[in-house]
Amino acid sequence: MASSRLHLQGGRRISDHVAVTLLGLSVVLIVAILAVIVGNIVVNGFSSVTWEFVSQAPREGLTAGGIFPAIVGTAALVLLMTIAAVPLGVATAVYLHEYTPAEGLRLAWSRYKTSKGRPGRSKLFLRFLSALLATVTRSAVANLAGVPSIVFGLFGLGFFIQFVGRNIDRATQPPGELMWGQGSLLWAALTLALLTLPTVIVATEEALRTVPQDQREASLALGATQWETIRRIVLPGSVSGILTGAILGISRGAGEVAPILFTGAAYYLPHLPRAVTDQFMHLGYHVLILSTQSPDVEATKPLLYGTVFVLLMLTFLLNLTGVIIRTRTRSRLKA
Amino acid sequence: MTRFQLTTGKRERRRLRTNSFMTALFSVAGWVAILFITLIFAFTFKETLPIFTDPEVQKEANFHAFFFKAVEGPTITDRYIWQPTSDVPKVSLIPIILGTLKSTFVGLLFACPLGVAAALFSSEFAPVKLREIVKPVIELLAGIPSVVLGFFALIVLATWFQQVFGFTYRLNAYNAGVALGIALIPIIFTISEDGLAAVPRAYREASFALGASRFQTAWKVVMPAAAPAIFASFVLAFGRAIGETMILLMAGGNAAITSFALTDPLRTLSATIAAELGEVVVGSAHYASLFFMGTLLFVITFISNTAGQLVIKRMQTRMQGEKA
């Protein structure tokens, strides 16, 4: 008996080891995939990135020159997107976390239901409505995060350009003239802002949750209004978390191409965008153009790799900044 | 709060006014999120509407033409055709839906086992030091823009695959699916790992106490307990795979062919929108058809995401209940 059990355990141990090794290999494989992709791009792209490359416009049908207009276009786009998405996202999260009832939908409803005949019942009902709004908003936001980016592109075209833009033109421009009713930096930035909004909202709400309730109560007890409490206590306490969410959202927006395909990205422009109604060149879109529509694939390869390298570094740097800020905050919270 | 305010000086009144103003401002922000999700659906659907209402558009693009209508031909490839701009427009969505399903299938087949295995290893076996490497790696992977993955699949991966497997077509469902899978791994890993980590310690301790090994515990106790989360991660990855655009646009081969072979080039719903919307006449049947695809994507992802979120939430509630 004893020996057979030992034997069983021995067999089990070996198959265990094999299984765990296999699981470990999957991690190794994932790390290897990342290493191969990044390695390939760095090795082939790094040598293309010269001062000329980042400071000049493309020449000779995109087979020579640099990517300066694409860098400027991407930067302008990301900046406009940030201005639109971050304040709105933070405000929505503050509303959800600070202004809606903390007890949740079910409790709010049962409190209202059991309050029959007591004074202040209408207030409880309003509280329930507010909780309902919060629940609906939260699930709307969660769903917005999963909507495919190409659908945002369709929306940008259908809503911002065809609806808002064309109507502004109808009101302000001579007939037949298009100024707002076509793809532009502004419409592309707003489309991307919608795409990044969920990331910002979710991250900000998470950051607000880390501020202890006692601090809010102490502030209110000292006579501060709710807004004063938010401005002096809640926001300063959660700023790094909000920053992380904002940066991660921006980084996602910076790399997206599908939403800007029809809302303002241009194949090639001889000049930099001068107004928000101008079209623009974009690093990601440039990658798409160079890799799918190049007349001479071999000749454009160094430029293509260089562009991918710059785009990848841009998003990685943004990501890294976000992750570092978060790690620091977490370790500070633990201490 | 205002009821307890005793002083009513000028400064106090200003403070209270600012407070009510900010309350209003934040409430408006809360509404804007809902407003936009409604608008997104409304406007994508509004441009689709002619398919249901405009007889002129309906002549060319209607439900029957999208899903059932076939032309004469010896094979299914000849029968279901997407050629919206030819003299006799053919708008069968069958080749495109098939292409979407093929790439999604390969992508999930590649990413699901890999993502779950890595999550299980990271949550149950990895030393803390290793875990601290795995998480940033996954985050970097998630941070790669999809246009870069598309580029990699188109320029590098397709050549490697062709050399190794001898595919007739450089761009096919394997190539596109694997690239898509790379984008899905972070989703599956993150959600599965969260689910595994949420399994109460007591489960593991009970299993160890009964004499199970670490692997047996992980495989037969922890993983089944986290099954809803793992399932949810697959559902959410499916939603992402269906809607992913740039990877499929670049690495799919851009050919709307009705074919079940994974070695043929393909065209997905998202890639069709991306490739054709730039040149389409606004308001035409073709235009409405592209928006119809957008609506289809929206509805599918909406359902899969809602289902995924629901499963995660349920599991969280249950696990919290058991921990208490």
XYZ file of C-alpha atoms in Angstrom:
659
model
C 0.000 0.000 0.000
C 2.502 2.512 1.168
C 4.838 1.931 -1.727
C 2.078 2.204 -4.318
C 0.971 5.494 -2.843
C 4.492 6.801 -2.941
C 4.713 5.657 -6.509
C 1.499 7.473 -7.337
C 2.799 10.615 -5.783
C 6.006 10.306 -7.726
C 4.066 9.923 -10.971
C 1.848 12.811 -10.030
C 4.827 14.970 -9.299
C 6.342 14.347 -12.704
C 3.125 15.027 -14.610
C 2.660 18.089 -12.415
C 6.075 19.334 -13.367
C 5.374 18.790 -17.040
C 2.045 20.600 -16.819
C 3.452 23.560 -14.913
C 6.350 23.774 -17.346
C 3.867 23.887 -20.217
C 1.970 26.690 -18.524
C 5.248 28.502 -17.977
C 6.110 28.063 -21.630
C 2.996 29.988 -22.592
C 4.355 32.943 -20.638
C 7.705 32.524 -22.353
C 5.945 32.452 -25.721
C 4.055 35.663 -25.026
C 7.226 37.415 -23.911
C 8.942 36.079 -27.037
C 6.173 37.411 -29.287
C 6.549 40.867 -27.808
C 10.337 40.648 -28.060
C 10.222 39.556 -31.705
C 7.810 42.304 -32.749
C 9.573 45.081 -30.876
C 13.024 43.699 -31.762
C 12.220 43.481 -35.454
C 10.925 47.039 -35.507
C 13.801 48.457 -33.466
C 16.508 46.663 -35.460
C 15.073 47.660 -38.821
C 13.671 51.026 -37.839
C 16.297 52.564 -35.614
C 18.802 53.277 -38.387
C 16.132 55.080 -40.450
C 15.461 57.577 -37.725
C 17.798 60.446 -38.482
C 17.372 64.156 -37.889
C 16.436 64.509 -41.532
C 13.769 61.830 -41.165
C 11.970 63.520 -38.318
C 12.361 67.082 -39.602
C 11.484 66.846 -43.301
C 8.387 66.262 -45.353
C 8.018 63.182 -47.577
C 9.347 63.585 -51.128
C 9.150 61.772 -54.451
C 5.774 60.127 -53.979
C 6.482 59.089 -50.385
C 9.621 57.103 -51.320
C 12.069 59.619 -49.829
C 12.263 62.368 -47.242
C 10.859 62.254 -43.737
C 7.710 62.223 -41.657
C 7.718 65.680 -40.068
C 4.140 66.575 -41.126
C 2.885 63.257 -39.764
C 4.558 63.891 -36.407
C 3.087 67.390 -36.209
C -0.337 66.123 -37.301
C -0.324 63.344 -34.706
C 0.779 65.744 -31.966
C -1.914 68.280 -32.864
C -4.542 65.562 -33.010
C -3.555 64.082 -29.663
C -3.481 67.513 -28.042
C -6.965 68.440 -29.266
C -8.263 65.008 -28.294
C -6.841 65.412 -24.778
C -8.423 68.837 -24.364
C -11.794 67.360 -25.294
C -11.641 63.997 -23.553
C -9.869 64.545 -20.221
C -11.995 67.340 -18.675
C -15.239 65.695 -19.759
C -14.089 62.243 -18.657
C -12.940 63.460 -15.260
C -16.150 65.456 -14.755
C -18.301 62.428 -15.626
C -16.374 60.256 -13.193
C -16.637 62.890 -10.439
C -20.374 63.048 -11.039
C -20.708 59.261 -10.909
C -18.654 58.861 -7.767
C -19.292 62.031 -5.768
C -22.806 63.083 -6.709
C -24.756 59.871 -7.117
C -25.910 57.814 -4.120
C -23.253 55.430 -2.875
C -25.749 52.811 -1.710
C -26.473 51.505 -5.191
C -29.623 50.909 -7.156
C -31.235 48.098 -5.207
C -30.793 49.650 -1.780
C -32.005 53.037 -2.998
C -35.153 51.383 -4.341
C -35.876 49.356 -1.240
C -35.359 52.413 0.956
C -37.884 54.296 -1.110
C -40.322 51.402 -1.041
C -40.195 50.959 2.722
C -40.596 54.659 3.436
C -44.343 54.798 2.879
C -46.038 57.530 4.834
C -42.818 59.045 6.125
C -41.719 62.634 5.469
C -39.094 63.226 2.756
C -40.263 60.358 0.621
C -39.952 62.323 -2.622
C -36.287 62.906 -1.796
C -35.746 59.177 -1.547
C -37.353 58.780 -4.942
C -35.020 61.372 -6.440
C -32.159 59.489 -4.852
C -33.341 56.336 -6.550
C -33.547 58.118 -9.911
C -30.044 59.420 -9.438
C -28.811 55.893 -8.652
C -30.588 54.662 -11.761
C -28.880 57.290 -13.890
C -25.521 56.280 -12.444
C -26.093 52.599 -13.208
C -27.193 53.342 -16.752
C -24.234 55.661 -17.299
C -21.775 53.106 -15.955
C -23.022 50.391 -18.249
C -23.141 52.838 -21.164
C -19.521 53.715 -20.498
C -18.519 50.062 -20.218
C -20.220 49.410 -23.539
C -18.700 52.454 -25.175
C -15.309 50.926 -24.343
C -16.161 47.852 -26.381
C -17.559 49.544 -29.472
C -15.228 48.795 -32.426
C -13.061 51.744 -33.393
C -14.285 51.631 -36.993
C -17.812 52.295 -35.733
C -16.489 55.449 -34.088
C -15.176 56.364 -37.536
C -18.630 55.843 -39.034
C -20.135 57.927 -36.260
C -17.582 60.695 -36.801
C -18.475 60.790 -40.483
C -22.235 60.520 -39.970
C -22.556 62.842 -36.985
C -19.686 65.332 -36.869
C -19.116 65.790 -40.597
C -22.421 65.041 -42.312
C -24.676 66.403 -39.575
C -22.907 69.005 -37.420
C -20.370 70.197 -39.994
C -22.750 70.405 -42.937
C -25.286 72.294 -40.841
C -22.678 74.804 -39.683
C -21.713 75.284 -43.328
C -25.319 75.764 -44.349
C -25.625 78.507 -41.767
C -22.307 80.281 -42.197
C -20.820 79.554 -45.621
C -21.928 80.546 -49.123
C -23.892 77.721 -50.786
C -21.721 74.891 -52.056
C -18.724 75.930 -49.964
C -17.423 73.349 -47.496
C -15.450 74.415 -44.482
C -16.744 72.411 -41.519
C -18.578 69.719 -43.467
C -15.461 67.767 -44.397
C -12.776 65.771 -42.637
C -10.593 67.889 -40.365
C -8.332 67.923 -37.355
C -11.242 68.982 -35.157
C -13.671 66.222 -36.169
C -10.980 63.554 -36.007
C -9.934 64.750 -32.552
C -13.520 64.722 -31.286
C -14.080 61.234 -32.689
C -10.942 60.004 -30.943
C -11.971 61.819 -27.766
C -15.153 59.737 -27.650
C -13.045 56.624 -28.054
C -10.765 57.530 -25.133
C -13.561 58.795 -22.894
C -14.361 55.381 -21.318
C -10.718 54.777 -20.373
C -10.527 58.164 -18.653
C -13.865 57.757 -16.868
C -13.159 54.263 -15.546
C -9.634 55.142 -14.380
C -10.761 58.366 -12.716
C -13.580 56.646 -10.852
C -11.113 54.065 -9.628
C -8.793 56.847 -8.443
C -11.633 58.638 -6.652
C -12.425 55.407 -4.840
C -8.948 55.422 -3.245
C -9.655 58.678 -1.374
C -10.884 57.642 2.105
C -14.478 58.566 2.929
C -13.355 60.000 6.298
C -11.509 62.781 4.552
C -14.623 63.889 2.717
C -16.696 63.722 5.882
C -14.100 65.672 7.851
C -14.063 68.367 5.205
C -17.861 68.627 5.139
C -17.997 68.682 8.925
C -15.693 71.690 8.933
C -18.226 73.549 6.846
C -16.767 73.142 3.393
C -19.259 72.845 0.549
C -19.253 69.725 -1.598
C -17.436 71.494 -4.414
C -14.792 72.784 -1.987
C -14.374 69.252 -0.673
C -13.933 67.911 -4.179
C -11.490 70.609 -5.176
C -9.360 70.674 -2.037
C -9.575 67.103 -0.779
C -10.818 64.596 -3.360
C -9.085 65.767 -6.525
C -5.655 66.395 -4.933
C -5.866 62.950 -3.336
C -6.550 61.203 -6.587
C -4.608 63.280 -9.078
C -1.975 60.674 -9.889
C -4.576 58.004 -10.567
C -6.459 60.391 -12.824
C -3.224 61.243 -14.595
C -2.476 57.561 -15.185
C -5.899 56.965 -16.687
C -5.608 60.049 -18.851
C -2.191 59.038 -20.169
C -3.249 55.457 -20.891
C -6.326 56.756 -22.705
C -4.254 59.245 -24.704
C -1.800 56.518 -25.624
C -4.611 54.384 -26.948
C -5.998 57.309 -28.912
C -2.596 58.174 -30.346
C -2.269 54.792 -32.015
C -5.790 54.421 -33.378
C -6.181 54.780 -37.120
C -9.616 53.368 -37.937
C -11.601 56.316 -36.489
C -9.619 58.930 -38.422
C -9.718 57.214 -41.813
C -12.777 59.198 -42.889
C -12.713 62.072 -40.435
C -9.656 63.996 -41.561
C -6.439 62.016 -42.071
C -4.760 62.833 -45.372
C -2.582 60.693 -47.586
C -0.162 63.513 -48.303
C -0.242 67.232 -47.604
C 2.291 69.751 -48.870
C 1.858 71.975 -45.824
C 1.216 71.611 -42.091
C -2.330 72.068 -40.781
C -2.930 75.727 -39.965
C -6.432 75.584 -38.524
C -8.621 72.991 -36.831
C -10.625 72.733 -40.042
C -7.558 71.561 -41.996
C -6.799 67.962 -42.834
C -3.646 66.460 -41.386
C -1.090 63.704 -41.842
C -0.852 61.057 -39.140
C 1.840 58.550 -38.169
C -0.500 55.554 -38.017
C -2.254 56.470 -41.234
C 1.144 56.979 -42.844
C 2.089 53.437 -41.826
C -1.091 52.151 -43.473
C -0.439 54.109 -46.677
C 3.233 53.173 -46.923
C 2.615 49.483 -46.326
C -0.449 49.019 -48.535
C -0.223 51.608 -51.308
C 3.448 52.030 -51.972
C 4.412 51.810 -55.651
C 7.796 50.377 -54.690
C 7.687 48.292 -51.507
C 11.433 47.711 -51.185
C 12.273 51.383 -51.645
C 9.824 52.550 -48.996
C 10.710 49.850 -46.474
C 13.285 51.916 -44.531
C 10.829 54.828 -44.333
C 8.059 52.459 -43.307
C 10.115 50.877 -40.548
C 11.226 54.310 -39.391
C 7.618 55.502 -39.151
C 6.522 52.383 -37.273
C 9.463 52.820 -34.909
C 8.532 56.424 -34.123
C 4.853 55.518 -33.607
C 5.693 52.574 -31.389
C 8.105 54.600 -29.270
C 5.506 57.343 -28.884
C 2.842 54.967 -27.593
C 5.303 53.007 -25.438
C 6.636 56.170 -23.827
C 3.105 57.337 -23.045
C 2.237 53.902 -21.667
C 5.412 53.683 -19.633
C 4.795 57.105 -18.071
C 1.307 56.008 -17.106
C 2.485 52.713 -15.625
C 5.325 54.368 -13.673
C 2.999 56.949 -12.143
C 0.601 54.184 -11.167
C 3.256 51.955 -9.631
C 4.540 54.894 -7.592
C 1.077 55.765 -6.359
C 0.361 52.166 -5.419
C 3.565 51.802 -3.421
C 2.861 55.138 -1.724
C -0.639 53.980 -0.850
C 0.724 50.785 0.625
C 3.218 52.738 2.750
C -26.313 70.957 3.768
C -27.453 74.487 3.154
C -29.974 74.186 5.978
C -27.212 74.389 8.575
C -25.566 77.445 7.093
C -26.009 80.200 9.660
C -23.946 83.011 8.191
C -25.344 84.626 5.083
C -22.587 87.076 4.236
C -21.660 87.952 0.676
C -18.785 85.498 0.641
C -20.914 82.682 1.975
C -23.544 83.249 -0.636
C -20.917 83.164 -3.344
C -19.555 79.874 -2.008
C -22.998 78.322 -2.057
C -23.687 79.625 -5.534
C -20.420 78.165 -6.813
C -21.356 74.894 -5.206
C -24.738 74.644 -6.878
C -23.213 75.733 -10.163
C -20.591 72.967 -9.975
C -23.243 70.407 -9.042
C -25.165 71.336 -12.161
C -22.004 71.200 -14.267
C -21.050 67.724 -13.069
C -24.592 66.459 -13.585
C -24.483 67.664 -17.171
C -21.226 65.766 -17.695
C -22.958 62.671 -16.362
C -25.665 63.002 -18.992
C -23.229 63.590 -21.832
C -21.891 60.019 -21.712
C -25.362 58.568 -22.169
C -26.172 61.170 -24.775
C -23.212 60.130 -26.887
C -23.773 56.408 -26.726
C -27.347 57.076 -27.824
C -26.073 59.357 -30.572
C -23.534 56.798 -31.764
C -26.241 54.218 -32.163
C -28.744 56.703 -33.559
C -26.448 58.052 -36.245
C -25.001 54.747 -37.350
C -28.552 53.478 -37.574
C -29.867 56.648 -39.247
C -27.514 56.149 -42.191
C -28.599 52.493 -42.331
C -32.290 53.388 -42.390
C -32.651 53.750 -46.200
C -32.233 49.976 -46.427
C -35.543 49.632 -44.622
C -37.387 52.650 -45.978
C -36.018 53.989 -49.280
C -37.368 51.967 -52.239
C -34.609 53.317 -54.487
C -31.925 51.926 -52.160
C -33.923 48.787 -51.488
C -33.782 47.812 -55.155
C -30.100 47.173 -54.657
C -29.541 46.582 -50.979
C -32.031 44.760 -48.804
C -32.121 41.974 -46.273
C -32.671 39.334 -48.896
C -29.738 40.550 -51.012
C -27.477 40.695 -47.972
C -28.084 37.278 -46.534
C -29.879 34.980 -48.975
C -29.662 36.057 -52.584
C -27.326 33.971 -54.699
C -26.377 34.204 -58.337
C -26.027 31.160 -60.586
C -22.715 29.395 -60.268
C -21.051 26.027 -59.838
C -19.482 26.674 -56.399
C -20.491 28.778 -53.398
C -17.631 31.127 -54.270
C -19.469 32.039 -57.465
C -22.863 32.192 -55.855
C -22.308 34.669 -53.035
C -20.501 37.759 -54.220
C -19.791 41.212 -52.809
C -19.372 43.588 -55.737
C -21.343 46.701 -54.818
C -19.841 48.920 -57.514
C -20.164 46.649 -60.556
C -22.796 47.340 -63.253
C -25.097 44.798 -61.674
C -24.320 45.384 -58.000
C -24.020 42.217 -55.944
C -24.203 42.881 -52.246
C -24.099 39.495 -50.564
C -22.645 39.817 -47.081
C -21.953 36.071 -46.935
C -18.295 36.283 -48.069
C -17.637 39.136 -45.671
C -19.336 37.531 -42.688
C -17.485 34.321 -43.452
C -14.197 36.228 -43.560
C -14.982 37.870 -40.213
C -15.805 34.509 -38.642
C -12.673 32.868 -40.055
C -10.266 35.478 -38.728
C -12.091 35.613 -35.395
C -11.956 31.828 -35.129
C -8.205 31.641 -35.768
C -7.574 34.606 -33.504
C -9.495 33.081 -30.598
C -7.992 29.648 -31.221
C -4.548 31.171 -30.929
C -5.149 33.572 -28.072
C -7.524 31.696 -25.745
C -5.287 28.777 -24.702
C -2.221 30.977 -24.583
C -3.870 33.735 -22.574
C -5.514 31.405 -20.051
C -2.370 29.270 -19.609
C -0.296 32.380 -18.984
C -2.895 33.735 -16.559
C -3.019 30.449 -14.657
C 0.744 30.285 -14.445
C 1.069 33.896 -13.404
C -1.632 33.639 -10.744
C -0.859 30.183 -9.271
C 2.779 29.303 -9.916
C 4.895 32.299 -10.837
C 7.231 33.679 -8.205
C 6.464 37.296 -7.314
C 9.518 38.517 -9.234
C 8.372 36.829 -12.448
C 4.863 38.153 -12.039
C 6.293 41.646 -11.892
C 7.795 41.042 -15.334
C 4.749 39.406 -16.896
C 2.309 42.204 -16.085
C 4.266 45.015 -17.779
C 4.921 42.730 -20.754
C 1.194 42.188 -21.165
C 0.597 45.892 -20.783
C 3.185 46.695 -23.439
C 1.554 44.130 -25.713
C -1.812 45.794 -25.135
C -0.200 49.140 -25.892
C 0.952 48.203 -29.388
C -1.290 50.107 -31.805
C -3.227 47.752 -34.047
C -1.837 49.447 -37.147
C 1.630 48.339 -35.992
C 0.436 44.759 -35.538
C -1.155 44.954 -38.972
C 2.097 46.200 -40.420
C 4.044 43.406 -38.717
C 1.658 40.739 -39.979
C 1.689 42.146 -43.498
C 5.412 42.736 -43.923
C 7.096 40.185 -41.639
C 4.763 37.462 -40.376
C 3.171 36.725 -43.763
C 6.584 36.067 -45.304
C 7.673 33.831 -42.430
C 4.420 31.857 -42.540
C 4.640 31.396 -46.278
C 8.212 30.160 -46.008
C 7.380 27.726 -43.226
C 3.962 26.441 -44.312
C 4.112 27.060 -48.044
C 0.819 28.917 -48.342
C -0.349 29.756 -51.872
C -1.502 33.178 -50.734
C 0.744 35.272 -48.539
C -2.203 36.895 -46.815
C -4.732 34.454 -45.393
C -6.813 33.647 -42.339
C -3.885 32.094 -40.453
C -1.689 35.108 -40.874
C -4.414 37.615 -40.046
C -5.808 35.451 -37.255
C -2.498 35.062 -35.449
C -1.866 38.808 -35.636
C -5.378 39.365 -34.327
C -4.712 36.801 -31.595
C -1.701 38.820 -30.417
C -4.071 41.733 -29.865
C -6.513 39.481 -27.983
C -3.984 37.934 -25.558
C -3.895 40.954 -23.205
C -7.694 40.981 -22.896
C -7.907 37.269 -22.120
C -4.914 37.327 -19.790
C -6.002 40.347 -17.769
C -9.611 39.306 -17.200
C -8.793 35.634 -16.562
C -6.051 36.559 -14.136
C -8.355 38.901 -12.224
C -10.850 36.059 -12.008
C -8.263 33.538 -10.807
C -6.937 35.962 -8.221
C -10.466 36.523 -6.917
C -10.893 32.853 -5.985
C -10.825 32.746 -2.164
C -7.727 31.354 -0.462
C -9.886 28.874 1.416
C -10.533 26.959 -1.813
C -6.830 26.359 -2.290
C -6.212 25.534 1.353
C -9.044 23.041 1.394
C -7.680 21.400 -1.723
C -4.138 21.191 -0.303
C -5.508 19.792 2.944
C -7.141 16.974 0.971
C -3.735 16.092 -0.440
C -3.974 17.673 -3.871
C -0.822 18.964 -5.490
C -0.399 22.564 -6.548
C -1.163 21.742 -10.156
C -4.220 19.673 -9.280
C -5.453 22.522 -7.113
C -4.909 25.075 -9.845
C -6.433 22.897 -12.562
C -9.318 21.248 -10.786
C -10.249 23.748 -8.091
C -9.122 27.263 -8.900
C -9.765 27.221 -12.624
C -13.321 25.828 -12.418
C -14.091 28.386 -9.702
C -12.864 31.144 -12.017
C -14.564 29.643 -15.077
C -17.125 32.447 -15.417
C -14.357 35.048 -15.599
C -12.420 32.985 -18.122
C -15.559 32.569 -20.179
C -16.208 36.307 -19.937
C -12.691 36.992 -21.164
C -13.390 34.869 -24.251
C -16.640 36.716 -24.879
C -14.978 40.117 -24.573
C -12.099 38.973 -26.781
C -14.685 37.839 -29.330
C -16.201 41.324 -29.294
C -12.800 42.866 -29.895
C -11.954 40.365 -32.639
C -15.186 40.998 -34.538
C -14.602 44.730 -34.585
C -10.826 44.934 -35.002
C -10.064 46.826 -38.175
C -6.489 47.747 -38.983
C -4.969 44.291 -38.517
C -7.518 42.687 -40.820
C -7.459 45.522 -43.325
C -3.690 45.152 -43.720
C -3.064 41.450 -43.170
C -6.301 39.819 -44.335
C -5.615 40.047 -48.044
C -8.663 42.213 -48.753
C -10.491 39.737 -50.947
C -14.183 39.147 -50.288
C -14.282 35.500 -51.297
C -16.898 33.015 -50.130
C -14.598 30.256 -48.972
C -14.242 28.102 -45.902
C -10.521 27.556 -46.474
C -8.323 29.255 -43.929
C -5.549 29.495 -46.495
C -7.552 31.877 -48.711
C -7.332 35.640 -48.380
C -10.307 37.235 -46.646
C -12.169 40.449 -45.995
C -13.958 41.270 -42.749
C -16.919 43.553 -42.028
C -14.662 46.143 -40.434
C -12.074 46.004 -43.224
C -14.791 46.399 -45.847
C -16.019 49.571 -44.179
C -12.471 50.876 -43.891
C -11.575 50.043 -47.479
C -14.710 51.287 -49.200
C -16.204 54.132 -47.197
C -13.597 56.589 -48.494
C -14.782 56.331 -52.099
C -18.472 55.733 -51.695
C -21.191 58.175 -52.818
C -22.910 59.535 -49.727
C -26.530 58.384 -49.612
C -26.150 55.559 -52.144
C -27.154 51.955 -51.589
C -23.490 51.074 -51.165
C -23.128 53.778 -48.505
C -26.174 52.466 -46.629
C -24.822 48.913 -46.919
C -21.535 49.949 -45.283
C -23.435 51.623 -42.451
C -25.533 48.493 -42.167
C -22.310 46.575 -41.520
C -21.392 49.163 -38.914
C -24.756 48.692 -37.207
C -24.249 44.942 -37.327
C -20.826 45.308 -35.664
C -22.261 47.665 -33.089
C -25.094 45.314 -32.173
C -22.881 42.198 -32.003
C -20.247 43.881 -29.857
C -22.900 45.503 -27.702
C -24.461 42.131 -26.929
C -21.174 40.307 -26.356
C -19.792 43.090 -24.161
C -22.924 43.345 -22.064
C -22.928 39.569 -21.612
C -19.232 39.552 -20.682
C -19.587 42.385 -18.169
C -22.635 40.732 -16.622
C -20.803 37.450 -16.069
C -17.836 39.244 -14.493
C -20.061 41.237 -12.172
C -21.966 38.150 -11.047
C -18.777 36.311 -10.304
C -17.415 39.266 -8.331
C -20.546 39.443 -6.208
C -20.461 35.709 -5.571
C -16.781 35.648 -4.649
C -17.194 38.610 -2.320
C -20.070 36.816 -0.657
C -17.955 33.753 -0.051
C -15.034 35.734 1.262
C -17.150 37.461 3.877
